[in-house]
GROMACS .gro file of C-alpha atoms in nm:
model
  447
    1UNK     CA    1  27.755   7.309  11.440
    2UNK     CA    2  27.791   7.092  11.130
    3UNK     CA    3  28.142   7.097  10.983
    4UNK     CA    4  28.261   6.926  10.665
    5UNK     CA    5  28.633   6.885  10.596
    6UNK     CA    6  28.737   6.801  10.241
    7UNK     CA    7  29.080   6.642  10.257
    8UNK     CA    8  29.210   6.384  10.504
    9UNK     CA    9  29.576   6.481  10.478
   10UNK     CA   10  29.796   6.670  10.723
   11UNK     CA   11  29.588   6.985  10.780
   12UNK     CA   12  29.254   6.804  10.759
   13UNK     CA   13  29.365   6.532  11.000
   14UNK     CA   14  29.510   6.782  11.246
   15UNK     CA   15  29.205   7.007  11.216
   16UNK     CA   16  28.972   6.715  11.287
   17UNK     CA   17  29.159   6.637  11.609
   18UNK     CA   18  29.148   7.004  11.709
   19UNK     CA   19  28.777   7.049  11.636
   20UNK     CA   20  28.678   6.720  11.796
   21UNK     CA   21  28.744   6.884  12.134
   22UNK     CA   22  28.436   7.101  12.076
   23UNK     CA   23  28.199   6.807  12.016
   24UNK     CA   24  28.089   6.937  11.676
   25UNK     CA   25  27.922   6.730  11.403
   26UNK     CA   26  28.226   6.664  11.179
   27UNK     CA   27  28.240   6.479  10.846
   28UNK     CA   28  28.561   6.424  10.646
   29UNK     CA   29  28.537   6.353  10.274
   30UNK     CA   30  28.825   6.235  10.056
   31UNK     CA   31  28.867   6.015   9.748
   32UNK     CA   32  29.185   5.860   9.892
   33UNK     CA   33  29.088   5.562  10.104
   34UNK     CA   34  29.435   5.534  10.258
   35UNK     CA   35  29.422   5.895  10.375
   36UNK     CA   36  29.083   5.834  10.535
   37UNK     CA   37  29.226   5.528  10.704
   38UNK     CA   38  29.489   5.745  10.874
   39UNK     CA   39  29.221   5.937  11.065
   40UNK     CA   40  29.256   5.865  11.435
   41UNK     CA   41  28.995   5.605  11.529
   42UNK     CA   42  28.952   5.778  11.865
   43UNK     CA   43  28.810   6.090  11.698
   44UNK     CA   44  28.434   6.128  11.692
   45UNK     CA   45  28.407   6.206  11.319
   46UNK     CA   46  28.229   6.055  11.020
   47UNK     CA   47  28.421   5.979  10.701
   48UNK     CA   48  28.310   5.941  10.339
   49UNK     CA   49  28.514   5.789  10.057
   50UNK     CA   50  28.421   6.013   9.764
   51UNK     CA   51  28.547   6.304   9.559
   52UNK     CA   52  28.502   6.646   9.726
   53UNK     CA   53  28.391   6.782   9.387
   54UNK     CA   54  28.115   6.526   9.343
   55UNK     CA   55  27.781   6.707   9.369
   56UNK     CA   56  27.609   6.380   9.456
   57UNK     CA   57  27.855   6.309   9.738
   58UNK     CA   58  27.824   6.662   9.875
   59UNK     CA   59  27.447   6.625   9.878
   60UNK     CA   60  27.471   6.286  10.047
   61UNK     CA   61  27.669   6.433  10.341
   62UNK     CA   62  27.413   6.717  10.366
   63UNK     CA   63  27.640   7.003  10.267
   64UNK     CA   64  27.327   7.221  10.253
   65UNK     CA   65  27.322   7.211  10.635
   66UNK     CA   66  27.695   7.279  10.680
   67UNK     CA   67  27.782   7.575  10.898
   68UNK     CA   68  28.143   7.544  10.788
   69UNK     CA   69  28.292   7.375  10.479
   70UNK     CA   70  28.673   7.348  10.487
   71UNK     CA   71  28.865   7.232  10.179
   72UNK     CA   72  29.226   7.135  10.259
   73UNK     CA   73  29.311   6.868   9.999
   74UNK     CA   74  29.654   6.870   9.836
   75UNK     CA   75  29.508   7.030   9.521
   76UNK     CA   76  29.416   7.398   9.546
   77UNK     CA   77  29.189   7.380   9.241
   78UNK     CA   78  28.985   7.100   9.399
   79UNK     CA   79  28.967   7.310   9.715
   80UNK     CA   80  28.833   7.614   9.531
   81UNK     CA   81  28.591   7.409   9.321
   82UNK     CA   82  28.456   7.214   9.617
   83UNK     CA   83  28.399   7.539   9.809
   84UNK     CA   84  28.214   7.684   9.510
   85UNK     CA   85  27.991   7.376   9.495
   86UNK     CA   86  27.939   7.370   9.871
   87UNK     CA   87  27.836   7.735   9.875
   88UNK     CA   88  27.592   7.676   9.589
   89UNK     CA   89  27.442   7.385   9.784
   90UNK     CA   90  27.384   7.603  10.089
   91UNK     CA   91  27.697   7.586  10.310
   92UNK     CA   92  27.710   7.898  10.526
   93UNK     CA   93  28.086   7.959  10.529
   94UNK     CA   94  28.361   7.810  10.313
   95UNK     CA   95  28.738   7.801  10.358
   96UNK     CA   96  28.991   7.687  10.096
   97UNK     CA   97  29.362   7.612  10.134
   98UNK     CA   98  29.573   7.738   9.843
   99UNK     CA   99  29.940   7.700   9.756
  100UNK     CA  100  29.988   7.996   9.522
  101UNK     CA  101  30.027   8.350   9.655
  102UNK     CA  102  29.810   8.495   9.377
  103UNK     CA  103  29.499   8.351   9.543
  104UNK     CA  104  29.593   8.504   9.879
  105UNK     CA  105  29.640   8.859   9.751
  106UNK     CA  106  29.389   9.098   9.913
  107UNK     CA  107  29.284   9.243   9.574
  108UNK     CA  108  29.168   8.896   9.462
  109UNK     CA  109  28.949   8.814   9.761
  110UNK     CA  110  28.634   8.971   9.613
  111UNK     CA  111  28.666   8.752   9.304
  112UNK     CA  112  28.694   8.439   9.517
  113UNK     CA  113  28.399   8.541   9.736
  114UNK     CA  114  28.183   8.582   9.427
  115UNK     CA  115  28.284   8.226   9.337
  116UNK     CA  116  28.171   8.105   9.680
  117UNK     CA  117  28.506   8.098   9.866
  118UNK     CA  118  28.464   8.303  10.184
  119UNK     CA  119  28.815   8.260  10.328
  120UNK     CA  120  29.156   8.164  10.193
  121UNK     CA  121  29.431   7.987  10.388
  122UNK     CA  122  29.783   8.006  10.245
  123UNK     CA  123  30.000   7.818  10.500
  124UNK     CA  124  30.331   7.933  10.353
  125UNK     CA  125  30.242   8.300  10.400
  126UNK     CA  126  30.119   8.240  10.755
  127UNK     CA  127  30.439   8.052  10.836
  128UNK     CA  128  30.651   8.333  10.688
  129UNK     CA  129  30.477   8.585  10.915
  130UNK     CA  130  30.564   8.376  11.221
  131UNK     CA  131  30.922   8.333  11.103
  132UNK     CA  132  30.967   8.708  11.055
  133UNK     CA  133  30.821   8.772  11.401
  134UNK     CA  134  31.074   8.527  11.542
  135UNK     CA  135  31.364   8.695  11.363
  136UNK     CA  136  31.276   9.047  11.475
  137UNK     CA  137  31.344   8.953  11.838
  138UNK     CA  138  31.636   8.712  11.864
  139UNK     CA  139  31.583   8.651  12.237
  140UNK     CA  140  31.216   8.548  12.202
  141UNK     CA  141  31.091   8.202  12.103
  142UNK     CA  142  30.746   8.321  12.001
  143UNK     CA  143  30.581   8.660  11.952
  144UNK     CA  144  30.210   8.727  11.909
  145UNK     CA  145  30.075   9.078  11.843
  146UNK     CA  146  29.727   9.176  11.958
  147UNK     CA  147  29.532   9.437  11.764
  148UNK     CA  148  29.826   9.558  11.554
  149UNK     CA  149  30.069   9.554  11.844
  150UNK     CA  150  29.864   9.733  12.111
  151UNK     CA  151  29.952   9.432  12.328
  152UNK     CA  152  30.238   9.187  12.281
  153UNK     CA  153  30.269   8.828  12.400
  154UNK     CA  154  30.623   8.694  12.423
  155UNK     CA  155  30.720   8.330  12.473
  156UNK     CA  156  31.063   8.328  12.639
  157UNK     CA  157  31.291   8.044  12.750
  158UNK     CA  158  31.421   8.128  13.097
  159UNK     CA  159  31.791   8.077  13.162
  160UNK     CA  160  32.044   8.152  13.434
  161UNK     CA  161  32.039   8.528  13.373
  162UNK     CA  162  31.669   8.560  13.459
  163UNK     CA  163  31.624   8.774  13.772
  164UNK     CA  164  31.273   8.660  13.868
  165UNK     CA  165  31.322   8.287  13.923
  166UNK     CA  166  31.200   8.089  14.226
  167UNK     CA  167  30.988   8.364  14.379
  168UNK     CA  168  30.606   8.355  14.412
  169UNK     CA  169  30.445   8.557  14.135
  170UNK     CA  170  30.234   8.743  14.393
  171UNK     CA  171  30.559   8.895  14.523
  172UNK     CA  172  30.678   8.987  14.176
  173UNK     CA  173  30.378   9.112  13.984
  174UNK     CA  174  30.098   9.336  14.107
  175UNK     CA  175  29.794   9.481  13.927
  176UNK     CA  176  29.987   9.793  13.826
  177UNK     CA  177  30.298   9.620  13.696
  178UNK     CA  178  30.370   9.655  13.321
  179UNK     CA  179  30.379   9.284  13.244
  180UNK     CA  180  30.183   8.972  13.336
  181UNK     CA  181  30.272   8.605  13.302
  182UNK     CA  182  29.976   8.427  13.146
  183UNK     CA  183  30.118   8.076  13.114
  184UNK     CA  184  30.421   7.864  13.192
  185UNK     CA  185  30.537   7.559  12.997
  186UNK     CA  186  30.743   7.332  13.223
  187UNK     CA  187  30.854   7.000  13.079
  188UNK     CA  188  30.541   6.836  12.944
  189UNK     CA  189  30.305   7.049  13.155
  190UNK     CA  190  30.135   7.382  13.089
  191UNK     CA  191  30.052   7.592  13.396
  192UNK     CA  192  29.803   7.877  13.413
  193UNK     CA  193  29.980   8.044  13.704
  194UNK     CA  194  29.840   8.169  14.032
  195UNK     CA  195  30.003   8.394  14.289
  196UNK     CA  196  30.191   8.113  14.461
  197UNK     CA  197  30.343   7.971  14.142
  198UNK     CA  198  30.708   8.041  14.064
  199UNK     CA  199  30.918   8.066  13.751
  200UNK     CA  200  31.192   7.805  13.729
  201UNK     CA  201  31.506   7.760  13.526
  202UNK     CA  202  31.435   7.644  13.167
  203UNK     CA  203  31.064   7.724  13.186
  204UNK     CA  204  30.902   7.866  12.875
  205UNK     CA  205  30.717   8.168  13.014
  206UNK     CA  206  30.450   8.359  12.822
  207UNK     CA  207  30.459   8.730  12.906
  208UNK     CA  208  30.186   8.980  12.816
  209UNK     CA  209  30.301   9.341  12.797
  210UNK     CA  210  30.290   9.655  12.582
  211UNK     CA  211  30.551   9.771  12.332
  212UNK     CA  212  30.711  10.032  12.555
  213UNK     CA  213  30.787   9.773  12.825
  214UNK     CA  214  30.949   9.511  12.601
  215UNK     CA  215  31.298   9.639  12.702
  216UNK     CA  216  31.203   9.588  13.070
  217UNK     CA  217  31.095   9.228  13.003
  218UNK     CA  218  31.419   9.169  12.813
  219UNK     CA  219  31.614   9.301  13.112
  220UNK     CA  220  31.444   9.092  13.381
  221UNK     CA  221  31.480   8.770  13.179
  222UNK     CA  222  31.850   8.840  13.126
  223UNK     CA  223  31.851   8.850  12.746
  224UNK     CA  224  32.020   9.185  12.686
  225UNK     CA  225  32.335   9.019  12.553
  226UNK     CA  226  32.149   8.860  12.259
  227UNK     CA  227  32.253   9.033  11.938
  228UNK     CA  228  31.976   9.169  11.719
  229UNK     CA  229  31.940   8.984  11.391
  230UNK     CA  230  32.093   9.155  11.089
  231UNK     CA  231  32.220   8.850  10.892
  232UNK     CA  232  32.002   8.547  10.819
  233UNK     CA  233  32.092   8.217  10.654
  234UNK     CA  234  31.797   8.022  10.509
  235UNK     CA  235  31.816   7.652  10.426
  236UNK     CA  236  31.571   7.550  10.152
  237UNK     CA  237  31.433   7.756   9.866
  238UNK     CA  238  31.069   7.647   9.867
  239UNK     CA  239  30.752   7.856   9.879
  240UNK     CA  240  30.790   7.947  10.245
  241UNK     CA  241  31.141   8.079  10.179
  242UNK     CA  242  31.006   8.292   9.894
  243UNK     CA  243  30.742   8.443  10.125
  244UNK     CA  244  31.006   8.508  10.390
  245UNK     CA  245  31.226   8.683  10.135
  246UNK     CA  246  30.940   8.909  10.027
  247UNK     CA  247  30.848   9.008  10.384
  248UNK     CA  248  31.184   9.019  10.563
  249UNK     CA  249  31.272   9.366  10.697
  250UNK     CA  250  31.503   9.570  10.477
  251UNK     CA  251  31.769   9.592  10.747
  252UNK     CA  252  31.817   9.214  10.745
  253UNK     CA  253  32.052   9.062  10.490
  254UNK     CA  254  31.982   8.703  10.392
  255UNK     CA  255  32.123   8.410  10.198
  256UNK     CA  256  31.926   8.111  10.071
  257UNK     CA  257  32.106   7.778  10.036
  258UNK     CA  258  31.922   7.535   9.807
  259UNK     CA  259  32.040   7.189   9.697
  260UNK     CA  260  31.847   7.172   9.370
  261UNK     CA  261  32.025   7.363   9.092
  262UNK     CA  262  31.708   7.399   8.884
  263UNK     CA  263  31.523   7.548   9.182
  264UNK     CA  264  31.809   7.794   9.232
  265UNK     CA  265  31.761   7.912   8.873
  266UNK     CA  266  31.387   7.951   8.928
  267UNK     CA  267  31.444   8.149   9.246
  268UNK     CA  268  31.608   8.411   9.028
  269UNK     CA  269  31.263   8.500   8.898
  270UNK     CA  270  31.085   8.469   9.233
  271UNK     CA  271  31.303   8.654   9.481
  272UNK     CA  272  31.376   9.025   9.512
  273UNK     CA  273  31.743   9.107   9.436
  274UNK     CA  274  31.821   8.738   9.449
  275UNK     CA  275  32.144   8.742   9.247
  276UNK     CA  276  32.359   8.797   9.555
  277UNK     CA  277  32.171   8.569   9.790
  278UNK     CA  278  32.112   8.222   9.642
  279UNK     CA  279  32.374   7.949   9.686
  280UNK     CA  280  32.348   7.605   9.533
  281UNK     CA  281  32.463   7.361   9.800
  282UNK     CA  282  32.381   7.153  10.106
  283UNK     CA  283  32.332   7.359  10.423
  284UNK     CA  284  32.413   7.052  10.632
  285UNK     CA  285  32.773   7.081  10.505
  286UNK     CA  286  32.962   7.254  10.785
  287UNK     CA  287  33.246   7.364  10.557
  288UNK     CA  288  32.994   7.533  10.324
  289UNK     CA  289  32.826   7.708  10.618
  290UNK     CA  290  33.161   7.837  10.741
  291UNK     CA  291  33.257   7.951  10.392
  292UNK     CA  292  32.928   8.142  10.363
  293UNK     CA  293  32.978   8.315  10.696
  294UNK     CA  294  32.773   8.114  10.946
  295UNK     CA  295  32.991   8.240  11.233
  296UNK     CA  296  32.891   8.601  11.164
  297UNK     CA  297  32.525   8.512  11.116
  298UNK     CA  298  32.274   8.583  11.392
  299UNK     CA  299  31.992   8.357  11.268
  300UNK     CA  300  31.958   8.027  11.083
  301UNK     CA  301  31.620   7.925  10.932
  302UNK     CA  302  31.564   7.567  10.815
  303UNK     CA  303  31.273   7.534  10.571
  304UNK     CA  304  31.318   7.204  10.388
  305UNK     CA  305  31.039   6.947  10.367
  306UNK     CA  306  31.215   6.717  10.615
  307UNK     CA  307  31.164   6.781  10.987
  308UNK     CA  308  31.469   6.569  11.072
  309UNK     CA  309  31.691   6.761  10.830
  310UNK     CA  310  31.571   7.096  10.964
  311UNK     CA  311  31.636   6.998  11.325
  312UNK     CA  312  31.984   6.859  11.251
  313UNK     CA  313  32.078   7.164  11.044
  314UNK     CA  314  31.973   7.396  11.326
  315UNK     CA  315  32.188   7.198  11.569
  316UNK     CA  316  32.483   7.237  11.331
  317UNK     CA  317  32.420   7.612  11.316
  318UNK     CA  318  32.407   7.631  11.696
  319UNK     CA  319  32.740   7.449  11.722
  320UNK     CA  320  32.883   7.721  11.499
  321UNK     CA  321  32.767   7.997  11.730
  322UNK     CA  322  32.425   8.090  11.591
  323UNK     CA  323  32.194   8.174  11.881
  324UNK     CA  324  31.867   8.217  11.692
  325UNK     CA  325  31.743   7.910  11.505
  326UNK     CA  326  31.408   7.856  11.335
  327UNK     CA  327  31.291   7.517  11.206
  328UNK     CA  328  30.984   7.405  11.017
  329UNK     CA  329  30.879   7.084  11.194
  330UNK     CA  330  30.577   6.933  11.021
  331UNK     CA  331  30.598   6.599  11.198
  332UNK     CA  332  30.420   6.659  11.528
  333UNK     CA  333  30.606   6.367  11.685
  334UNK     CA  334  30.926   6.571  11.653
  335UNK     CA  335  30.801   6.895  11.808
  336UNK     CA  336  30.884   6.800  12.167
  337UNK     CA  337  31.221   6.665  12.055
  338UNK     CA  338  31.301   6.990  11.873
  339UNK     CA  339  31.209   7.185  12.184
  340UNK     CA  340  31.424   6.963  12.407
  341UNK     CA  341  31.717   7.017  12.170
  342UNK     CA  342  31.675   7.391  12.221
  343UNK     CA  343  31.564   7.477  11.868
  344UNK     CA  344  31.454   7.839  11.906
  345UNK     CA  345  31.135   7.893  11.708
  346UNK     CA  346  30.940   7.590  11.585
  347UNK     CA  347  30.704   7.636  11.291
  348UNK     CA  348  30.429   7.388  11.205
  349UNK     CA  349  30.225   7.500  10.905
  350UNK     CA  350  29.929   7.273  10.967
  351UNK     CA  351  29.893   7.402  11.324
  352UNK     CA  352  29.910   7.762  11.201
  353UNK     CA  353  29.655   7.695  10.926
  354UNK     CA  354  29.424   7.511  11.165
  355UNK     CA  355  29.433   7.807  11.404
  356UNK     CA  356  29.311   8.041  11.131
  357UNK     CA  357  29.037   7.802  11.029
  358UNK     CA  358  28.933   7.772  11.394
  359UNK     CA  359  28.842   8.142  11.382
  360UNK     CA  360  28.564   8.060  11.137
  361UNK     CA  361  28.427   7.804  11.383
  362UNK     CA  362  28.380   8.088  11.632
  363UNK     CA  363  28.158   8.265  11.377
  364UNK     CA  364  28.347   8.593  11.369
  365UNK     CA  365  28.329   8.650  11.746
  366UNK     CA  366  28.702   8.586  11.790
  367UNK     CA  367  28.997   8.714  11.592
  368UNK     CA  368  29.368   8.635  11.569
  369UNK     CA  369  29.317   8.284  11.706
  370UNK     CA  370  29.644   8.101  11.760
  371UNK     CA  371  29.724   7.752  11.879
  372UNK     CA  372  30.045   7.770  12.082
  373UNK     CA  373  30.180   7.432  11.984
  374UNK     CA  374  30.452   7.408  12.246
  375UNK     CA  375  30.215   7.503  12.529
  376UNK     CA  376  29.926   7.308  12.372
  377UNK     CA  377  29.698   7.602  12.440
  378UNK     CA  378  29.483   7.849  12.246
  379UNK     CA  379  29.501   8.225  12.258
  380UNK     CA  380  29.250   8.457  12.090
  381UNK     CA  381  29.107   8.808  12.081
  382UNK     CA  382  28.740   8.844  12.181
  383UNK     CA  383  28.536   9.165  12.151
  384UNK     CA  384  28.287   9.244  12.429
  385UNK     CA  385  27.943   9.294  12.272
  386UNK     CA  386  27.684   9.539  12.411
  387UNK     CA  387  27.502   9.385  12.706
  388UNK     CA  388  27.730   9.079  12.719
  389UNK     CA  389  27.786   8.896  13.048
  390UNK     CA  390  28.154   8.990  13.047
  391UNK     CA  391  28.063   9.359  13.091
  392UNK     CA  392  27.838   9.304  13.393
  393UNK     CA  393  28.088   9.179  13.651
  394UNK     CA  394  28.449   9.227  13.744
  395UNK     CA  395  28.677   8.949  13.628
  396UNK     CA  396  28.716   8.788  13.970
  397UNK     CA  397  28.335   8.767  13.997
  398UNK     CA  398  28.292   8.578  13.668
  399UNK     CA  399  28.395   8.233  13.794
  400UNK     CA  400  28.612   8.156  13.492
  401UNK     CA  401  28.659   7.786  13.412
  402UNK     CA  402  28.987   7.622  13.510
  403UNK     CA  403  29.254   7.671  13.246
  404UNK     CA  404  29.129   8.016  13.137
  405UNK     CA  405  29.304   8.346  13.199
  406UNK     CA  406  29.268   8.696  13.055
  407UNK     CA  407  29.601   8.844  12.950
  408UNK     CA  408  29.501   9.202  12.872
  409UNK     CA  409  29.263   9.422  12.677
  410UNK     CA  410  29.266   9.688  12.409
  411UNK     CA  411  29.035   9.984  12.476
  412UNK     CA  412  29.004  10.258  12.212
  413UNK     CA  413  29.327  10.141  12.054
  414UNK     CA  414  29.530  10.141  12.378
  415UNK     CA  415  29.664   9.819  12.526
  416UNK     CA  416  29.609   9.764  12.897
  417UNK     CA  417  29.701   9.482  13.132
  418UNK     CA  418  29.421   9.359  13.354
  419UNK     CA  419  29.373   9.206  13.698
  420UNK     CA  420  29.093   9.035  13.886
  421UNK     CA  421  28.939   9.371  13.971
  422UNK     CA  422  28.919   9.491  13.608
  423UNK     CA  423  28.576   9.572  13.466
  424UNK     CA  424  28.547   9.486  13.097
  425UNK     CA  425  28.359   9.746  12.892
  426UNK     CA  426  28.155   9.722  12.574
  427UNK     CA  427  28.387   9.724  12.272
  428UNK     CA  428  28.695   9.610  12.464
  429UNK     CA  429  28.911   9.356  12.280
  430UNK     CA  430  29.019   9.099  12.539
  431UNK     CA  431  29.307   8.850  12.507
  432UNK     CA  432  29.198   8.506  12.629
  433UNK     CA  433  29.448   8.230  12.703
  434UNK     CA  434  29.288   7.885  12.712
  435UNK     CA  435  29.443   7.554  12.818
  436UNK     CA  436  29.241   7.229  12.818
  437UNK     CA  437  28.923   7.433  12.783
  438UNK     CA  438  28.686   7.518  12.499
  439UNK     CA  439  28.706   7.866  12.346
  440UNK     CA  440  28.343   7.827  12.242
  441UNK     CA  441  28.244   7.832  12.610
  442UNK     CA  442  28.430   8.158  12.651
  443UNK     CA  443  28.267   8.327  12.352
  444UNK     CA  444  27.931   8.306  12.529
  445UNK     CA  445  28.060   8.553  12.787
  446UNK     CA  446  28.127   8.811  12.513
  447UNK     CA  447  27.795   8.782  12.323
   0.00000   0.00000   0.00000
């Protein structure tokens, strides 16, 4: 597959490293020579120093043969224009990153498609969705819904109250049990567990279950004493905060603390019912946090543009009794540090955006693709096509590659957990968890 990435900045650079695992033909084009110079020399990609809206340059890199054209420069208008040109030149599928919500509205997608933009990526909206998911369940680090919640994956940090530590999984979980453990993050390692593996203190365990058994999972991991979130304090009034405010459940009250007075004024026009919720100040100031009620707040969300500031502010909130913290950490070098410091939910917009773009690489055969940054693994929904190999054998007979496990399936709208003896049927939506393996190899089973 021939892939062209316009933009060598954060998302483009990260995306190139992600896609290089699949041995695709990748070209990155950018008119900023310094940005191109930051591309990892170990990546097997071509680069071109030219404007992404230059027709001559797009022809020179053979955009007419591109299976996927991805525009992720810092300028949304260049992204849209370059996609329009690429589509006109013959690119099969185009994706543009935008930074204004208007372009992401569902009612505007037909207009953009007529212009030649097949898919829109708005990282702030995607990040807001993950943040809201994290706030809805204070005891969960990460939540991922499959097929509108027919199945649920929960990433949970295991502590002393967990009742299923240090026992082989084969003694804990059978084929008929209402939850499965699809992966374990332990220190710097990710484990796709077998029957003899055990859960250990401070593991991050990824559970697959259905909605009705979430209370059971909460019980066995010892998280019943975590208060549900009803009050949220948000640090930073940028675009992600605005998206959070527009999607936060009605039962949650929130305050936004923003240092820039002019931005506070502007938020008055951008936020619903904002008059009671915006405070001009520095959320790193402990006295301000106490004055604004941090000790009666269940969740603290740090959304500034500085990873260091967000991490430090979350630590301050934790010292004041806040159990649920969420931090945007754009610097990948800080992700492991944030995890080690026990920051609850870590949001990285470029990883979220890259996951959505990765769906296009799989040519519509996978949906809801997500890169689990902390586990360094992919999870996706695949649909079993008529006559596909996956429908002809039971799971244990398939000889799945190392690092692959199936977490569950959705059949006729109903979520089901699966075991080695499960027979996948035509039309089943199957959750695939993939560590150090290529999702493109897996899609062949479903075609």
